């Protein structure tokens, strides 16, 4: 464990100073593409105009015999394009794999100035982040980078969940954490075979009303991921980093995907992964607050003045705590509006209407 006094010191001579705050950039959808797949690469510049984060995936879903092609493909994509405000991330191979060392060396050396965040899969504890932290510092120093790369961990092992708080606080580079439900299910020996989402067998049933145990008993499907997402959100919030839901593998089921994303949004997540172009708009819709909620938040903030005391608005009590909640929604809306003029107009129109009708 490093001394708290050294926490923000560079880990290699010549490496850039670590950031002190994680920039709250919009990251509603982290769009995965395989940089070794020609069709996906051809679509990347257009997709980059529609997403907050474009992620070149080198890990699972890339065949073992295509790992080098994917790595080189990402280098080529990054060098050939300027994605403007859209962040470019990568997911490297796992730390026990034969590819990760070359992934990190190649990417930092060749395109370290173009990459924003490196997603590290199957993180088990702080030791994994410490390894990547030092190696990145050495590589940044050698490449002459002036901005530090940030690190995003995937929570997808039982050990990772047990150690999520120490992972979240392991380095100033920690940008965020995503839930990886498929690997996590395997690691926990859960008896599911899906990539995220629910399961009809995971349910609660109302009590019987009479002697017949089968009649009139409503069942409610439960969320398999509630505990893990909630724990991840707390670990992230406590350490000033950002939580994300991960993948939803049933691409056709846009309805359940939206539900899963919304559960995560309401619990505190800022985004989710899009695996297919069809999921981009779902994430945009879900992770952008509704104009009516933004209007309400702005109305409460306006009515509460310095944010202390209590007022009544439309029959609902507002005080310091609801003022803070409204601040969360209003701040997110402002950040998204700065990137998305359509959303900015919708938020302003709803606010105007709400204030006029107040
Ligand atoms: C899931 C897919 C394999 C589906 O691909 P495909 O069968 O080609 O779908 P479509 O025919 O509907 O595709 C239509 C066109 O769109 C292009 N396409 C598809 N996906 C993408 C994409 N992500 N980005 C850009 N373009 C995309 C197709 O090429 C088609 O093009 P065209 O023929 O020219 O019209 C595929 O979507 C896919 O591979 N997605 C990414 C999968 C992935 O990254 N998986 C890893 C993340 S999830 C994970 O790792 C689990 C997690 O770690 C955990 O443990 O939980
Ligand atoms: Mg995984």
mmCIF file of N, CA and C in Angstrom, residues 242-288:
data_model
loop_
_atom_site.group_PDB
_atom_site.id
_atom_site.type_symbol
_atom_site.label_atom_id
_atom_site.label_comp_id
_atom_site.label_asym_id
_atom_site.label_seq_id
_atom_site.Cartn_x
_atom_site.Cartn_y
_atom_site.Cartn_z
ATOM 1 N N UNK A 242 -16.906 6.295 -11.941
ATOM 2 C CA UNK A 242 -18.218 6.142 -12.574
ATOM 3 C C UNK A 242 -18.622 4.680 -12.766
ATOM 4 N N UNK A 243 -19.864 4.328 -12.403
ATOM 5 C CA UNK A 243 -20.350 2.959 -12.574
ATOM 6 C C UNK A 243 -21.172 2.774 -13.859
ATOM 7 N N UNK A 244 -21.056 1.585 -14.457
ATOM 8 C CA UNK A 244 -21.749 1.270 -15.711
ATOM 9 C C UNK A 244 -22.352 -0.132 -15.634
ATOM 10 N N UNK A 245 -23.559 -0.291 -16.189
ATOM 11 C CA UNK A 245 -24.021 -1.640 -16.505
ATOM 12 C C UNK A 245 -23.228 -2.078 -17.740
ATOM 13 N N UNK A 246 -23.020 -3.369 -17.931
ATOM 14 C CA UNK A 246 -22.243 -3.848 -19.079
ATOM 15 C C UNK A 246 -23.094 -4.259 -20.257
ATOM 16 N N UNK A 247 -22.955 -5.518 -20.718
ATOM 17 C CA UNK A 247 -23.609 -5.950 -21.958
ATOM 18 C C UNK A 247 -24.990 -6.562 -21.739
ATOM 19 N N UNK A 248 -25.833 -6.427 -22.756
ATOM 20 C CA UNK A 248 -27.111 -7.133 -22.795
ATOM 21 C C UNK A 248 -27.089 -7.932 -24.096
ATOM 22 N N UNK A 249 -26.958 -9.249 -23.960
ATOM 23 C CA UNK A 249 -26.621 -10.083 -25.124
ATOM 24 C C UNK A 249 -27.752 -10.405 -26.072
ATOM 25 N N UNK A 250 -29.027 -10.262 -25.610
ATOM 26 C CA UNK A 250 -30.134 -10.584 -26.511
ATOM 27 C C UNK A 250 -30.433 -9.341 -27.347
ATOM 28 N N UNK A 251 -29.755 -9.257 -28.475
ATOM 29 C CA UNK A 251 -29.826 -8.026 -29.282
ATOM 30 C C UNK A 251 -31.257 -7.765 -29.741
ATOM 31 N N UNK A 252 -32.016 -8.836 -30.044
ATOM 32 C CA UNK A 252 -33.390 -8.647 -30.539
ATOM 33 C C UNK A 252 -34.325 -8.107 -29.475
ATOM 34 N N UNK A 253 -34.044 -8.414 -28.221
ATOM 35 C CA UNK A 253 -34.976 -8.047 -27.151
ATOM 36 C C UNK A 253 -34.695 -6.616 -26.661
ATOM 37 N N UNK A 254 -35.110 -5.678 -27.513
ATOM 38 C CA UNK A 254 -34.830 -4.272 -27.194
ATOM 39 C C UNK A 254 -35.631 -3.799 -25.974
ATOM 40 N N UNK A 255 -36.724 -4.471 -25.695
ATOM 41 C CA UNK A 255 -37.571 -4.066 -24.568
ATOM 42 C C UNK A 255 -36.883 -4.400 -23.237
ATOM 43 N N UNK A 256 -36.438 -5.654 -23.106
ATOM 44 C CA UNK A 256 -35.782 -6.049 -21.845
ATOM 45 C C UNK A 256 -34.428 -5.347 -21.697
ATOM 46 N N UNK A 257 -33.772 -5.083 -22.827
ATOM 47 C CA UNK A 257 -32.509 -4.337 -22.775
ATOM 48 C C UNK A 257 -32.760 -2.954 -22.163
ATOM 49 N N UNK A 258 -33.809 -2.308 -22.650
ATOM 50 C CA UNK A 258 -34.131 -0.978 -22.113
ATOM 51 C C UNK A 258 -34.435 -1.055 -20.609
ATOM 52 N N UNK A 259 -35.171 -2.091 -20.207
ATOM 53 C CA UNK A 259 -35.486 -2.247 -18.774
ATOM 54 C C UNK A 259 -34.208 -2.405 -17.944
ATOM 55 N N UNK A 260 -33.310 -3.289 -18.435
ATOM 56 C CA UNK A 260 -32.079 -3.541 -17.677
ATOM 57 C C UNK A 260 -31.235 -2.265 -17.578
ATOM 58 N N UNK A 261 -31.136 -1.557 -18.699
ATOM 59 C CA UNK A 261 -30.373 -0.299 -18.693
ATOM 60 C C UNK A 261 -31.024 0.697 -17.717
ATOM 61 N N UNK A 262 -32.378 0.769 -17.743
ATOM 62 C CA UNK A 262 -33.036 1.778 -16.895
ATOM 63 C C UNK A 262 -32.857 1.457 -15.416
ATOM 64 N N UNK A 263 -32.942 0.173 -15.060
ATOM 65 C CA UNK A 263 -32.680 -0.197 -13.653
ATOM 66 C C UNK A 263 -31.315 0.333 -13.218
ATOM 67 N N UNK A 264 -30.329 0.134 -14.105
ATOM 68 C CA UNK A 264 -28.965 0.575 -13.778
ATOM 69 C C UNK A 264 -28.900 2.093 -13.668
ATOM 70 N N UNK A 265 -29.562 2.780 -14.598
ATOM 71 C CA UNK A 265 -29.577 4.260 -14.586
ATOM 72 C C UNK A 265 -30.169 4.771 -13.277
ATOM 73 N N UNK A 266 -31.321 4.190 -12.901
ATOM 74 C CA UNK A 266 -31.990 4.684 -11.692
ATOM 75 C C UNK A 266 -31.170 4.396 -10.441
ATOM 76 N N UNK A 267 -30.396 3.303 -10.467
ATOM 77 C CA UNK A 267 -29.562 2.967 -9.302
ATOM 78 C C UNK A 267 -28.278 3.790 -9.242
ATOM 79 N N UNK A 268 -27.946 4.497 -10.319
ATOM 80 C CA UNK A 268 -26.759 5.367 -10.249
ATOM 81 C C UNK A 268 -25.753 5.200 -11.369
ATOM 82 N N UNK A 269 -25.964 4.224 -12.254
ATOM 83 C CA UNK A 269 -25.007 4.037 -13.350
ATOM 84 C C UNK A 269 -25.128 5.174 -14.370
ATOM 85 N N UNK A 270 -24.006 5.470 -15.039
ATOM 86 C CA UNK A 270 -24.023 6.577 -16.011
ATOM 87 C C UNK A 270 -24.128 6.078 -17.449
ATOM 88 N N UNK A 271 -23.964 4.762 -17.670
ATOM 89 C CA UNK A 271 -24.035 4.247 -19.031
ATOM 90 C C UNK A 271 -24.019 2.729 -19.046
ATOM 91 N N UNK A 272 -24.019 2.193 -20.279
ATOM 92 C CA UNK A 272 -23.977 0.736 -20.473
ATOM 93 C C UNK A 272 -23.242 0.466 -21.782
ATOM 94 N N UNK A 273 -22.982 -0.803 -22.075
ATOM 95 C CA UNK A 273 -22.301 -1.141 -23.323
ATOM 96 C C UNK A 273 -23.335 -1.305 -24.441
ATOM 97 N N UNK A 274 -23.007 -0.865 -25.640
ATOM 98 C CA UNK A 274 -23.818 -1.251 -26.802
ATOM 99 C C UNK A 274 -22.965 -2.217 -27.627
ATOM 100 N N UNK A 275 -23.557 -3.382 -27.885
ATOM 101 C CA UNK A 275 -22.825 -4.437 -28.612
ATOM 102 C C UNK A 275 -23.167 -4.423 -30.087
ATOM 103 N N UNK A 276 -24.270 -3.757 -30.420
ATOM 104 C CA UNK A 276 -24.806 -3.769 -31.784
ATOM 105 C C UNK A 276 -25.372 -2.377 -32.028
ATOM 106 N N UNK A 277 -25.356 -1.916 -33.290
ATOM 107 C CA UNK A 277 -25.903 -0.569 -33.542
ATOM 108 C C UNK A 277 -27.313 -0.387 -32.986
ATOM 109 N N UNK A 278 -28.108 -1.476 -32.918
ATOM 110 C CA UNK A 278 -29.494 -1.360 -32.431
ATOM 111 C C UNK A 278 -29.566 -0.947 -30.967
ATOM 112 N N UNK A 279 -28.495 -1.102 -30.229
ATOM 113 C CA UNK A 279 -28.548 -0.772 -28.790
ATOM 114 C C UNK A 279 -28.101 0.660 -28.477
ATOM 115 N N UNK A 280 -27.596 1.357 -29.497
ATOM 116 C CA UNK A 280 -27.069 2.715 -29.247
ATOM 117 C C UNK A 280 -28.188 3.667 -28.804
ATOM 118 N N UNK A 281 -29.291 3.651 -29.554
ATOM 119 C CA UNK A 281 -30.381 4.580 -29.229
ATOM 120 C C UNK A 281 -31.069 4.218 -27.917
ATOM 121 N N UNK A 282 -31.050 2.932 -27.581
ATOM 122 C CA UNK A 282 -31.650 2.534 -26.294
ATOM 123 C C UNK A 282 -30.854 3.187 -25.161
ATOM 124 N N UNK A 283 -29.539 3.084 -25.255
ATOM 125 C CA UNK A 283 -28.703 3.663 -24.191
ATOM 126 C C UNK A 283 -28.843 5.182 -24.164
ATOM 127 N N UNK A 284 -28.916 5.808 -25.344
ATOM 128 C CA UNK A 284 -29.064 7.276 -25.355
ATOM 129 C C UNK A 284 -30.367 7.678 -24.655
ATOM 130 N N UNK A 285 -31.439 6.956 -24.998
ATOM 131 C CA UNK A 285 -32.748 7.279 -24.403
ATOM 132 C C UNK A 285 -32.722 7.096 -22.879
ATOM 133 N N UNK A 286 -32.206 5.952 -22.455
ATOM 134 C CA UNK A 286 -32.289 5.618 -21.032
ATOM 135 C C UNK A 286 -31.361 6.482 -20.178
ATOM 136 N N UNK A 287 -30.133 6.698 -20.650
ATOM 137 C CA UNK A 287 -29.135 7.371 -19.801
ATOM 138 C C UNK A 287 -29.144 8.896 -19.952
ATOM 139 N N UNK A 288 -30.110 9.422 -20.726
ATOM 140 C CA UNK A 288 -30.336 10.876 -20.751
ATOM 141 C C UNK A 288 -31.608 11.111 -19.931
#
